Coordinates of N, CA and C in Angstrom, one line a residue:
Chain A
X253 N 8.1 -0.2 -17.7 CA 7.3 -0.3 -16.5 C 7.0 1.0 -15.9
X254 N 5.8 0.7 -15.1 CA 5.3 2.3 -14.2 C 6.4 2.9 -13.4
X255 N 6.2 4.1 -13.2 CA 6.8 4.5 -11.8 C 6.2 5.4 -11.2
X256 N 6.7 6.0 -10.4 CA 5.8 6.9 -9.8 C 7.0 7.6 -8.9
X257 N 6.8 9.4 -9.0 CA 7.5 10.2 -7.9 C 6.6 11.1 -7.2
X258 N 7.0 11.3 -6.1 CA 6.4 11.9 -5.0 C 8.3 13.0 -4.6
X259 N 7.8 14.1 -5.2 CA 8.9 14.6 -5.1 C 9.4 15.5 -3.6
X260 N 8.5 15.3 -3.1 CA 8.7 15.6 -1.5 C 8.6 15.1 -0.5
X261 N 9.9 14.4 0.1 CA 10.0 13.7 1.1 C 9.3 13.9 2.2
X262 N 9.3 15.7 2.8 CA 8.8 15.9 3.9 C 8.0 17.4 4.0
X263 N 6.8 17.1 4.1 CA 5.9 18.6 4.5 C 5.8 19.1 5.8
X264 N 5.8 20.1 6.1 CA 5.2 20.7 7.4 C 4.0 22.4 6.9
X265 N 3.0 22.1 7.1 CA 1.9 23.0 7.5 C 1.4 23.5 8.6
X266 N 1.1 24.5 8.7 CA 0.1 24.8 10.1 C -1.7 24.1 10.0
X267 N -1.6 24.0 11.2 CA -3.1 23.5 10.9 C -4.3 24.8 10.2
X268 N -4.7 24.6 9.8 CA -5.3 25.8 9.0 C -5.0 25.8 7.5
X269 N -4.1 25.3 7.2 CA -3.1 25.9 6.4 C -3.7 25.0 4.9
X270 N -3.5 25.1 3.7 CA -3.9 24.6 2.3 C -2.5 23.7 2.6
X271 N -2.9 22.0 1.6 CA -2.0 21.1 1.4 C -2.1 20.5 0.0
X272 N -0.9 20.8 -0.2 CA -0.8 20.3 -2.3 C 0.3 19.1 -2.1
X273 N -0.3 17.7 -1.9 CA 1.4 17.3 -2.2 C 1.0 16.5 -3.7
X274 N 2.5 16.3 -4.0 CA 3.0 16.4 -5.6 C 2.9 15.0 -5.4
X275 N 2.5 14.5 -7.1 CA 2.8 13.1 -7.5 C 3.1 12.9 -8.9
X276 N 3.9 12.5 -9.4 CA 3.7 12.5 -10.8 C 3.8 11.0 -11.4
X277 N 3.7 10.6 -12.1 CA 3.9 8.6 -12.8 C 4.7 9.1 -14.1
X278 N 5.0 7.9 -14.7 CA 5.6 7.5 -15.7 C 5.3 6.6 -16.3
X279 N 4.0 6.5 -17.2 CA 3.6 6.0 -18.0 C 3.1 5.6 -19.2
X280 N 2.8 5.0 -20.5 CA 2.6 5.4 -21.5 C 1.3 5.9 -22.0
X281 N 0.5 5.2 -21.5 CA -1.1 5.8 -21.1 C -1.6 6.3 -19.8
X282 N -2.6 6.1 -19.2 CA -3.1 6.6 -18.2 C -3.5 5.3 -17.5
X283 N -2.5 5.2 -16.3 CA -2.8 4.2 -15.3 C -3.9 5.0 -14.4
X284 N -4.2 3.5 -13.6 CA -5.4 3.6 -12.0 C -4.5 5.0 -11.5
X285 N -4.6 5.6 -10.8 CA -4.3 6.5 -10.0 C -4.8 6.0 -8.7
X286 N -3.6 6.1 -7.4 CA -4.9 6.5 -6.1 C -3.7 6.8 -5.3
X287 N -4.2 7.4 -3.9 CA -3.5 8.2 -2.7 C -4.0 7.2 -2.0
X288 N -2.9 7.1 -0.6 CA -2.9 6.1 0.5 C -2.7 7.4 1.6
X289 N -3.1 6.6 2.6 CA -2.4 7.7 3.9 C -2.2 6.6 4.6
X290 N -1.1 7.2 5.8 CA -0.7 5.5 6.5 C -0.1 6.4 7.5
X291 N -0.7 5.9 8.7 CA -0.3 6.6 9.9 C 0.6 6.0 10.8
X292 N 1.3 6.1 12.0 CA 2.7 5.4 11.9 C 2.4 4.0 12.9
X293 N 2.7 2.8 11.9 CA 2.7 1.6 12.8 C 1.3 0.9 12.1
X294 N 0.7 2.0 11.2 CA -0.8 1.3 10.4 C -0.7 0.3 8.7
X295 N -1.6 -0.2 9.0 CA -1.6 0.2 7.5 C -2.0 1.0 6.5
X296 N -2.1 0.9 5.3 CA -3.1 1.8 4.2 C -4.0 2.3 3.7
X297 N -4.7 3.5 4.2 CA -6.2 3.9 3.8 C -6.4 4.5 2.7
X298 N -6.9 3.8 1.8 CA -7.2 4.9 0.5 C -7.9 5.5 0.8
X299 N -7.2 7.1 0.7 CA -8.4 8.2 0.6 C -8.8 8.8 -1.0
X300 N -8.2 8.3 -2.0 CA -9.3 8.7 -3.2 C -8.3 7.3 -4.7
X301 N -9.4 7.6 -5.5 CA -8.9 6.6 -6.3 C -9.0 7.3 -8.3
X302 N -8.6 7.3 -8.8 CA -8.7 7.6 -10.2 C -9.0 6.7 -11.1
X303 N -10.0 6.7 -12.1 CA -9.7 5.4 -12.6 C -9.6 6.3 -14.3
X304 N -11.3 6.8 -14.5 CA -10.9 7.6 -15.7 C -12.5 8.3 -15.3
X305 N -12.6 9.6 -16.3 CA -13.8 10.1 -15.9 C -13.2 11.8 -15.7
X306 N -14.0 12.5 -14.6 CA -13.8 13.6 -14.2 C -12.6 13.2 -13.7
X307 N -11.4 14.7 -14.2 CA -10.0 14.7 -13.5 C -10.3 15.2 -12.3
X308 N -11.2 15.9 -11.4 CA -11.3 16.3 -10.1 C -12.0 15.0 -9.3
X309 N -10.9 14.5 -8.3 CA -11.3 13.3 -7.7 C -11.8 13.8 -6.2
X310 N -13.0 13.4 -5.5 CA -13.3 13.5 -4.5 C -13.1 12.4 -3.5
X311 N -12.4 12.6 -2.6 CA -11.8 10.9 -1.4 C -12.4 11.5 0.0
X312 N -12.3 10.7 0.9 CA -12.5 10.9 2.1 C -11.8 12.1 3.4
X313 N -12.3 12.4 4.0 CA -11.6 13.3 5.1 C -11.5 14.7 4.3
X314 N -12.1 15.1 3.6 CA -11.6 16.1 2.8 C -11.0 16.4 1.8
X315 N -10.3 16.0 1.2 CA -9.1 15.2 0.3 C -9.6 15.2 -0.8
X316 N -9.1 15.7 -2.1 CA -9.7 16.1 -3.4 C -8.0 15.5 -4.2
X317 N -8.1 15.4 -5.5 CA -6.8 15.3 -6.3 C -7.4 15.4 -7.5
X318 N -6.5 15.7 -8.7 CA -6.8 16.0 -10.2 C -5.6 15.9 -10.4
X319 N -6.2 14.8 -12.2 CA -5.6 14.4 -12.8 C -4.8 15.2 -13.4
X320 N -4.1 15.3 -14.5 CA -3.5 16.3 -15.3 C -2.5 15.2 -16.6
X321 N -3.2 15.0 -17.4 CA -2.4 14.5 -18.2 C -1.3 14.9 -19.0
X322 N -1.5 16.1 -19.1 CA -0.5 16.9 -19.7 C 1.2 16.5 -18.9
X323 N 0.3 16.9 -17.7 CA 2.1 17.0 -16.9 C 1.4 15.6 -16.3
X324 N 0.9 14.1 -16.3 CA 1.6 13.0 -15.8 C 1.3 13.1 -14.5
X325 N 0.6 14.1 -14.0 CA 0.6 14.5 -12.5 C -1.0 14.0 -12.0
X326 N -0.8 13.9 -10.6 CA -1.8 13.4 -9.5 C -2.1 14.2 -8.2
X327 N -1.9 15.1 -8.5 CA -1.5 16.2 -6.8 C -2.5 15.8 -5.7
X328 N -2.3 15.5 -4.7 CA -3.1 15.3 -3.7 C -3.2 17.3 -3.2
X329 N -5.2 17.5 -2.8 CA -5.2 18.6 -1.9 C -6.1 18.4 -0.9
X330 N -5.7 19.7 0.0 CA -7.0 19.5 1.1 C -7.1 21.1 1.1
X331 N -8.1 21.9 1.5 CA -8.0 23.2 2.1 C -7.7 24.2 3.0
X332 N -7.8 22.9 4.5 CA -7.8 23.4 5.2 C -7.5 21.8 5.8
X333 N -6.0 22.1 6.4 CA -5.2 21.0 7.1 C -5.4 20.7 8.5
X334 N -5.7 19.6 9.1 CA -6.4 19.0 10.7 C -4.6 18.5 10.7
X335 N -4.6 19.0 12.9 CA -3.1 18.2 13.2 C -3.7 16.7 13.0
X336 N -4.6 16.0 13.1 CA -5.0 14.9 12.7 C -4.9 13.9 11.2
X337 N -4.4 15.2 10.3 CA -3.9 14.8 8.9 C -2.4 14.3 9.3
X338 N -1.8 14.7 10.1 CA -0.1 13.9 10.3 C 0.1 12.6 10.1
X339 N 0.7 12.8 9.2 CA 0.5 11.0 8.2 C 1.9 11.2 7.0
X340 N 1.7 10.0 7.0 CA 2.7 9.4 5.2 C 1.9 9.3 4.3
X341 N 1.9 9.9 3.7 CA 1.0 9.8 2.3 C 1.9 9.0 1.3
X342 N 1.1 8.2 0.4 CA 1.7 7.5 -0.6 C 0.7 7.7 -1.9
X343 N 1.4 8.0 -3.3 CA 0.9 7.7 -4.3 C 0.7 6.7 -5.1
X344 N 0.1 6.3 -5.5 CA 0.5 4.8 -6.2 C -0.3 5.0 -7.9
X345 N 0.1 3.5 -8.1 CA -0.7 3.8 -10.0 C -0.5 2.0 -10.1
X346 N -1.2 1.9 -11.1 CA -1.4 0.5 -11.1 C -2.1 0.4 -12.6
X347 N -1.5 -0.5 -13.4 CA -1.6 -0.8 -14.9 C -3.5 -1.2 -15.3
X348 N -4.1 -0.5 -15.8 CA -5.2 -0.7 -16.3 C -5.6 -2.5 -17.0
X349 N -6.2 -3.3 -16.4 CA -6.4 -4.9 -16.5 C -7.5 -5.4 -15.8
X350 N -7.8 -6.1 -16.7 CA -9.1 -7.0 -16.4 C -8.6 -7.9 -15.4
X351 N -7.5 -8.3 -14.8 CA -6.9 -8.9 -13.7 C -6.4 -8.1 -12.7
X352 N -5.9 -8.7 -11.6 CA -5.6 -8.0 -10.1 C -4.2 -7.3 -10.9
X353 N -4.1 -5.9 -10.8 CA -2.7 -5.5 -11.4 C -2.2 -4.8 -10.0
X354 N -1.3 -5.2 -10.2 CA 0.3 -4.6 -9.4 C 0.2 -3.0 -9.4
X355 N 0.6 -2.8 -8.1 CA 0.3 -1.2 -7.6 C 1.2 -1.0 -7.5
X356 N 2.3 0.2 -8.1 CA 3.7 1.1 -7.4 C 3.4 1.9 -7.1
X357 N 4.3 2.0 -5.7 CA 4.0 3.3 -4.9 C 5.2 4.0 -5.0
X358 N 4.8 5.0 -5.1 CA 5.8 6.1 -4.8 C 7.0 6.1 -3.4
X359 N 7.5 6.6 -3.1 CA 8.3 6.5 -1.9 C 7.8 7.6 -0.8
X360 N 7.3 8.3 -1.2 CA 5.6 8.9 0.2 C 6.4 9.9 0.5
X361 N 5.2 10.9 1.2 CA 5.8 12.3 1.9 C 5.2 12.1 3.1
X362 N 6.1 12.8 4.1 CA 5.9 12.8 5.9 C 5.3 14.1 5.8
X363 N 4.0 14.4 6.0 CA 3.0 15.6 6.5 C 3.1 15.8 8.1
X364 N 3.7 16.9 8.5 CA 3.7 17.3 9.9 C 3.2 18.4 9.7
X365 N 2.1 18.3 11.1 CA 1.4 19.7 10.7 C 1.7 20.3 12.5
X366 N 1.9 22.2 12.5 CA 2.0 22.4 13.3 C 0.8 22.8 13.8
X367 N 0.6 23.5 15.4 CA -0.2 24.1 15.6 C -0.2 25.4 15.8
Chain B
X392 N -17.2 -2.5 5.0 CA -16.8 -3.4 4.3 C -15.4 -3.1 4.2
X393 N -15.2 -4.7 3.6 CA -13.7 -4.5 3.0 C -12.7 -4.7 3.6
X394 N -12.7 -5.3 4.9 CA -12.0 -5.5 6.3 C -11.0 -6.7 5.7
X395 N -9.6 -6.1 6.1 CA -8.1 -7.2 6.1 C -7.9 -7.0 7.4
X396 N -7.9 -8.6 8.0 CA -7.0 -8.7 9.5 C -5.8 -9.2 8.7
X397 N -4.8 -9.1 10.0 CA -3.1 -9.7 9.5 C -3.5 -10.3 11.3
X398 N -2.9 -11.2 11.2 CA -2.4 -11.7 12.5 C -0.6 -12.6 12.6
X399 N 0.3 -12.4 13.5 CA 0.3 -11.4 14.3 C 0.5 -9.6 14.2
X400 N -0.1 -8.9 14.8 CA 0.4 -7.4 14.4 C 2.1 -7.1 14.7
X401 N 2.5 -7.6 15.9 CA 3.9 -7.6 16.4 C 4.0 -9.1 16.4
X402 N 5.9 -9.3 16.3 CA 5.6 -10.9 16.7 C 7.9 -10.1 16.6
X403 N 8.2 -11.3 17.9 CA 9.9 -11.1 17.6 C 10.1 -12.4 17.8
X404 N 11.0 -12.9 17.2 CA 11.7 -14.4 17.0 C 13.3 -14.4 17.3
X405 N 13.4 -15.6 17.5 CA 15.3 -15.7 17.5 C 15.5 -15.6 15.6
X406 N 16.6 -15.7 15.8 CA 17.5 -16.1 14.4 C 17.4 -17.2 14.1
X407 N 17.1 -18.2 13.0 CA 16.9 -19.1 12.7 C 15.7 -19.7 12.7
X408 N 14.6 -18.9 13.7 CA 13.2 -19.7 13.7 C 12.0 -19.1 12.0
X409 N 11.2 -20.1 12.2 CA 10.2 -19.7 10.8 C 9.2 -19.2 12.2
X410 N 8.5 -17.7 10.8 CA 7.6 -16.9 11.6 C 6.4 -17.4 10.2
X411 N 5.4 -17.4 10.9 CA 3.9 -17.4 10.2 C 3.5 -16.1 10.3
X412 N 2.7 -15.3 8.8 CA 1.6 -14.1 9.2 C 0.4 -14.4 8.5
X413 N -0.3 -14.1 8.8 CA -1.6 -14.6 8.1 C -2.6 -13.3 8.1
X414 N -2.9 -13.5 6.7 CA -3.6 -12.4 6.3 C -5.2 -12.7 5.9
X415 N -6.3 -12.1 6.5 CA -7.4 -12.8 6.5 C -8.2 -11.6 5.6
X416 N -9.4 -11.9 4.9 CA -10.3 -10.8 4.3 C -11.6 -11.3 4.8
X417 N -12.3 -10.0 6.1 CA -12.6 -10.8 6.6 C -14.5 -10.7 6.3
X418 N -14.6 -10.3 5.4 CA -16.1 -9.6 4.6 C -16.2 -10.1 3.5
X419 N -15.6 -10.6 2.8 CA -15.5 -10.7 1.3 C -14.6 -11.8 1.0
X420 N -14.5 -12.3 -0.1 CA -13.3 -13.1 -0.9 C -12.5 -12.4 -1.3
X421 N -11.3 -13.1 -1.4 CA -10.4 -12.1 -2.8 C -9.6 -13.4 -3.2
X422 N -9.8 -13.7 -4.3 CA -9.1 -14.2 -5.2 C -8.2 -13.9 -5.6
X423 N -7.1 -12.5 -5.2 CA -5.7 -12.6 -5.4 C -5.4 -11.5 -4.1
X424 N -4.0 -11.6 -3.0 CA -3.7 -11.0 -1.9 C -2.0 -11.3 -3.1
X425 N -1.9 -9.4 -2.0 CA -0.4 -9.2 -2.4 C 0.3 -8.9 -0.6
X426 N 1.5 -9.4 -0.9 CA 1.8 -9.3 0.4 C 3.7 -8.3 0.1
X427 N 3.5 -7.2 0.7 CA 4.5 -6.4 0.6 C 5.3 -6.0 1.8
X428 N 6.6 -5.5 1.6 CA 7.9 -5.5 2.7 C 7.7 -3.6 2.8
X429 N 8.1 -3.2 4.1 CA 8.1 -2.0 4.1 C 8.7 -1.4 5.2
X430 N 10.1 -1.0 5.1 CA 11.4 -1.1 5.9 C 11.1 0.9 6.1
X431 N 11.8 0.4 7.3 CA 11.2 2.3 8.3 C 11.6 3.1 7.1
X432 N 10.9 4.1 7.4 CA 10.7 5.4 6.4 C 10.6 5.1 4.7
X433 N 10.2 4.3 4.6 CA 10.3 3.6 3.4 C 9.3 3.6 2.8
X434 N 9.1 3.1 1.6 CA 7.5 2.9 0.9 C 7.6 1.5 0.6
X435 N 6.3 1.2 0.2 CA 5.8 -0.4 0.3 C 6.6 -1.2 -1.0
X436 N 7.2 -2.2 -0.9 CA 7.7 -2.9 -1.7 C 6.9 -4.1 -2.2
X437 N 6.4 -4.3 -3.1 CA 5.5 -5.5 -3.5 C 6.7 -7.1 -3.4
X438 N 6.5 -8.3 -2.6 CA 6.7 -9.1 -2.7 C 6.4 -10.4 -3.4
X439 N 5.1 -10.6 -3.4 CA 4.6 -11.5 -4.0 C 3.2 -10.8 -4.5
X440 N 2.6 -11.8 -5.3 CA 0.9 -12.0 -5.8 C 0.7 -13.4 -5.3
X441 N -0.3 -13.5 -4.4 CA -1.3 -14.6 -4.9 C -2.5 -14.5 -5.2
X442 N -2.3 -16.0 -5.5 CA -3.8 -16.5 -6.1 C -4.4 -17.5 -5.7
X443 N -5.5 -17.7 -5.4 CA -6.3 -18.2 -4.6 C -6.1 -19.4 -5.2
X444 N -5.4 -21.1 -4.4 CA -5.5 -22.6 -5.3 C -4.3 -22.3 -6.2
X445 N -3.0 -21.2 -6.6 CA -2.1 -21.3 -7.1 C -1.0 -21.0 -6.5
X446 N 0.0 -20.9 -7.2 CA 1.3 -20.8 -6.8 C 1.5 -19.4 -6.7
X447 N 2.4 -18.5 -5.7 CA 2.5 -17.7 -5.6 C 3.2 -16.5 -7.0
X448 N 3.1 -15.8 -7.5 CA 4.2 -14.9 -8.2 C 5.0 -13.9 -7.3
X449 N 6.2 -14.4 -7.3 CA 7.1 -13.3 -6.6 C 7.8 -12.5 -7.5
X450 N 7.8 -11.4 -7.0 CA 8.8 -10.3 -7.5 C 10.6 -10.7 -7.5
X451 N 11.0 -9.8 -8.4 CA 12.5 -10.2 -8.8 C 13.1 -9.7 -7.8
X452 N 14.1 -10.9 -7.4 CA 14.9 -10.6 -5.7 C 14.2 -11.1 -5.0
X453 N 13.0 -11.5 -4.7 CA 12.3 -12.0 -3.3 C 12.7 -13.7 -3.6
X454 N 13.2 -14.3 -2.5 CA 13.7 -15.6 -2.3 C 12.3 -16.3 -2.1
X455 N 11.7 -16.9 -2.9 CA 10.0 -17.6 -3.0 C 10.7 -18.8 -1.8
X456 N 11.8 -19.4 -1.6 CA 12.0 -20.8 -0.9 C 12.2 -19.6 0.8
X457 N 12.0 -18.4 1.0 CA 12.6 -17.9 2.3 C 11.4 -17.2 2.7
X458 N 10.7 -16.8 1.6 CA 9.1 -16.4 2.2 C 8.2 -17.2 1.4
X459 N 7.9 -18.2 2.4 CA 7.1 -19.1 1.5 C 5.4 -18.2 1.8
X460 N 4.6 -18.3 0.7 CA 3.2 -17.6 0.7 C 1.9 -19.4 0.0
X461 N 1.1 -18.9 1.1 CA 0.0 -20.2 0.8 C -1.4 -19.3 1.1
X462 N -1.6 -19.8 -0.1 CA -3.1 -19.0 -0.7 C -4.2 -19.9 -0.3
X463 N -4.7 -20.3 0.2 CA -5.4 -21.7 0.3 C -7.3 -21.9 0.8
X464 N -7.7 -20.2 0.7 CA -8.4 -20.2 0.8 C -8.7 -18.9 -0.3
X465 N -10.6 -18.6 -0.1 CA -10.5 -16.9 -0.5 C -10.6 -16.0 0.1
X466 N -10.4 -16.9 1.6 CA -10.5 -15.5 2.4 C -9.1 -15.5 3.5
X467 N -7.8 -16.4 2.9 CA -6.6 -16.2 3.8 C -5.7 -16.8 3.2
X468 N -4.6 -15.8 3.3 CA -3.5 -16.2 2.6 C -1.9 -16.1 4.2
X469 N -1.3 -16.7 4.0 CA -0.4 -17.3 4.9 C 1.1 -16.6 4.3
X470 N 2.1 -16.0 4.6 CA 3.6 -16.0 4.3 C 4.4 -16.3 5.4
X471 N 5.0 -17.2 5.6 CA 5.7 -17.8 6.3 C 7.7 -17.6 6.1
X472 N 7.9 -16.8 7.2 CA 9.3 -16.6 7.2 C 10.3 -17.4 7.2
X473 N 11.0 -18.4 7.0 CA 11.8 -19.5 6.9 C 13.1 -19.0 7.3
X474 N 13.7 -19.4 8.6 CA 15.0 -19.4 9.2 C 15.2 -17.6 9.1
X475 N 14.5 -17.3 10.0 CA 14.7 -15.7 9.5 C 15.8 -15.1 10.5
X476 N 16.0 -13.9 10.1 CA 17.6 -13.4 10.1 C 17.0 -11.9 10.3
X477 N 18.1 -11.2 11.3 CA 17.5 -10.1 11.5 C 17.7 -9.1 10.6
X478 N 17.8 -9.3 9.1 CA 17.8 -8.7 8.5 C 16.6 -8.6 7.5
X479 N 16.1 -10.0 8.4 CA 14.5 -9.7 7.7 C 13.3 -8.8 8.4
X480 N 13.7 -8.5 9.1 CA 13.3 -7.4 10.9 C 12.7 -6.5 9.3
X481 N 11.0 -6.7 9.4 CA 10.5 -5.3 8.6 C 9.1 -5.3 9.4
X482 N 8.6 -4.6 8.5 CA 7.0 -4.6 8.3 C 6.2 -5.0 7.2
X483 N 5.8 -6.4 7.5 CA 4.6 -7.0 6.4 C 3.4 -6.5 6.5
X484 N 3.3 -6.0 5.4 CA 1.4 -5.8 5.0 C 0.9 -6.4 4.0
X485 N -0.7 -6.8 4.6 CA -1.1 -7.7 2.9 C -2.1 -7.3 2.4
X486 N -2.6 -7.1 1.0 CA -3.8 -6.3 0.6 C -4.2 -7.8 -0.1
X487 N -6.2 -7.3 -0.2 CA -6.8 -8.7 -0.7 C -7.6 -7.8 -2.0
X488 N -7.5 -8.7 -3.2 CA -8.5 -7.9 -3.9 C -9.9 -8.3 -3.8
X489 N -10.8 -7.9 -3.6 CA -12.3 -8.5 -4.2 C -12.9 -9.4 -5.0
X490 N -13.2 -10.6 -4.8 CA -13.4 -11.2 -6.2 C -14.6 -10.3 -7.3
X491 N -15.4 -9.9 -5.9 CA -16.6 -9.0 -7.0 C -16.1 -7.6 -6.6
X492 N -16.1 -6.6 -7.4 CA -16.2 -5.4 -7.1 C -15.6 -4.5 -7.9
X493 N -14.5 -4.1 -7.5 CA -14.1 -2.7 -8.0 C -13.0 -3.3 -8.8
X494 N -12.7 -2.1 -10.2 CA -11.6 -2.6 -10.6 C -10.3 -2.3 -10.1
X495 N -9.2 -3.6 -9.8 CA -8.0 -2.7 -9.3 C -7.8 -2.3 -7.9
X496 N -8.9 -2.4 -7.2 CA -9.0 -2.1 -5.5 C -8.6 -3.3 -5.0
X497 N -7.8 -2.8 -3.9 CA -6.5 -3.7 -2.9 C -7.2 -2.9 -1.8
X498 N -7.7 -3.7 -0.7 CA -7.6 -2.9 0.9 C -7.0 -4.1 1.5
X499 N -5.9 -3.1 2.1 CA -4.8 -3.6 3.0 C -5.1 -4.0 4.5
X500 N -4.5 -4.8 5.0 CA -4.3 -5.1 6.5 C -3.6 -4.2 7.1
X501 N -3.8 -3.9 8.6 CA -2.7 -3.3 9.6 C -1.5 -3.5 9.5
X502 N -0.8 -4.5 8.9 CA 0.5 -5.0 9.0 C 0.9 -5.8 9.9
X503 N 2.2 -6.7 10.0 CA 2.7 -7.1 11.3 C 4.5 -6.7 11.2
X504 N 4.7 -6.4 12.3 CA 5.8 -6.0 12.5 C 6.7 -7.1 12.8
X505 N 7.8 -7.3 12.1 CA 8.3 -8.9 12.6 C 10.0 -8.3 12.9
X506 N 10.6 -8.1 14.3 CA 11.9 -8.3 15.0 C 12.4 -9.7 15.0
X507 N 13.7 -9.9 14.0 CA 14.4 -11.2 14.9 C 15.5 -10.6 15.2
X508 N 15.3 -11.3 16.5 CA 17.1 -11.0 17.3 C 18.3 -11.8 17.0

């Protein structure tokens, strides 16, 4: 079965500041890829999705990620961090299928950004 | 596009009562909604799959007779809390997939927060 780590529970940046957060899966080929953000009390916005194609993914709000098959990896970035990025980010992956396939998520990082 | 309502967003119950959430898609069909648990600081736990006209698929450990789920439309699926206990106190959210569209795309509802005392 898939999995998926998000190896940092909790970030803090200044606003201004570059954001890399980490994701990596565990799988035998190359699942869906995608990043959620979820702000507290919301639900889940995907801001970018992977399916296959160019490893440089463009999502919403600014928000870029790249694949990396080598290392298994998903990194979410942005360049320049808004206090309005303060969110839970979640990674997920989900089994490549001609039917609705089941999405694991990672266990997410808390982004606090200062000013 | 692409709009999931959940109704209720909050809801608190005694102990012992059944809570309804209902999850609507409210642009589109989806022929399969997943409805997942997601306890504070936590990440999303997948509970079930449905399917639009079938029986639910629950995940291992979810009691299918304690969250009952009714698919009964393609644009709303139902989980129904049965004699709930405040240890069922989470946050439900439900994602619908598209019948036409993208492969693999789930857009989610707001969630509902469900307290029993």
């Amino acid at each position: 079965a898939q999995s998926v780590t998000q190896p940092d529970i909790h970030i803090t940046v200044s606003e201004g500041a570059s954001l890399e957060l980490r994701c990596n899966y565990s799988y035998g080929a190359t699942p869906y890829l995608f990043w959620y953000v979820q702000s507290p009390g919301q639900g889940l916005q995907l801001l970018l999705k992977y399916f296959s194609g160019d490893t440089l993914v463009q999502g919403i709000k600014g928000f870029e990620a790249e694949f990396k098959r080598s290392q298994s990896s998903f990194n979410l970035r942005k360049p320049s961090v808004h206090w309005s990025d303060a969110a839970e980010y979640f990674c997920a992956v989900a089994i490549p299928s001609g039917t609705a396939s089941k999405l694991t998520f990672g266990t997410g990082t808390r982004l606090q950004v200062t000013l | 596009g692409a709009v999931v309502s959940q109704h209720p967003s909050w809801v608190i119950c005694k102990s012992g009562t059944s809570v309804k959430i209902e999850c609507r898609s409210l642009d589109f069909q989806a022929t399969t909604m997943f409805w997942y648990r997601q306890f504070p600081k936590q990440s999303l736990m997948l509970m079930a799959t449905s399917n639009e006209g079938s029986k639910a698929t629950y995940e291992q450990g979810v009691e299918k007779d304690k969250f009952l789920i009714n698919h009964a439309s393609l644009t709303l699926s139902t989980l129904t809390v049965t004699s709930a206990h405040p240890e069922d106190s989470s946050f439900y959210i439900c994602s619908a997939r598209p019948r036409e569209g993208g492969r693999n795309e789930q857009f989610f509802g707001p969630g509902t927060r469900l307290t029993v005392l």
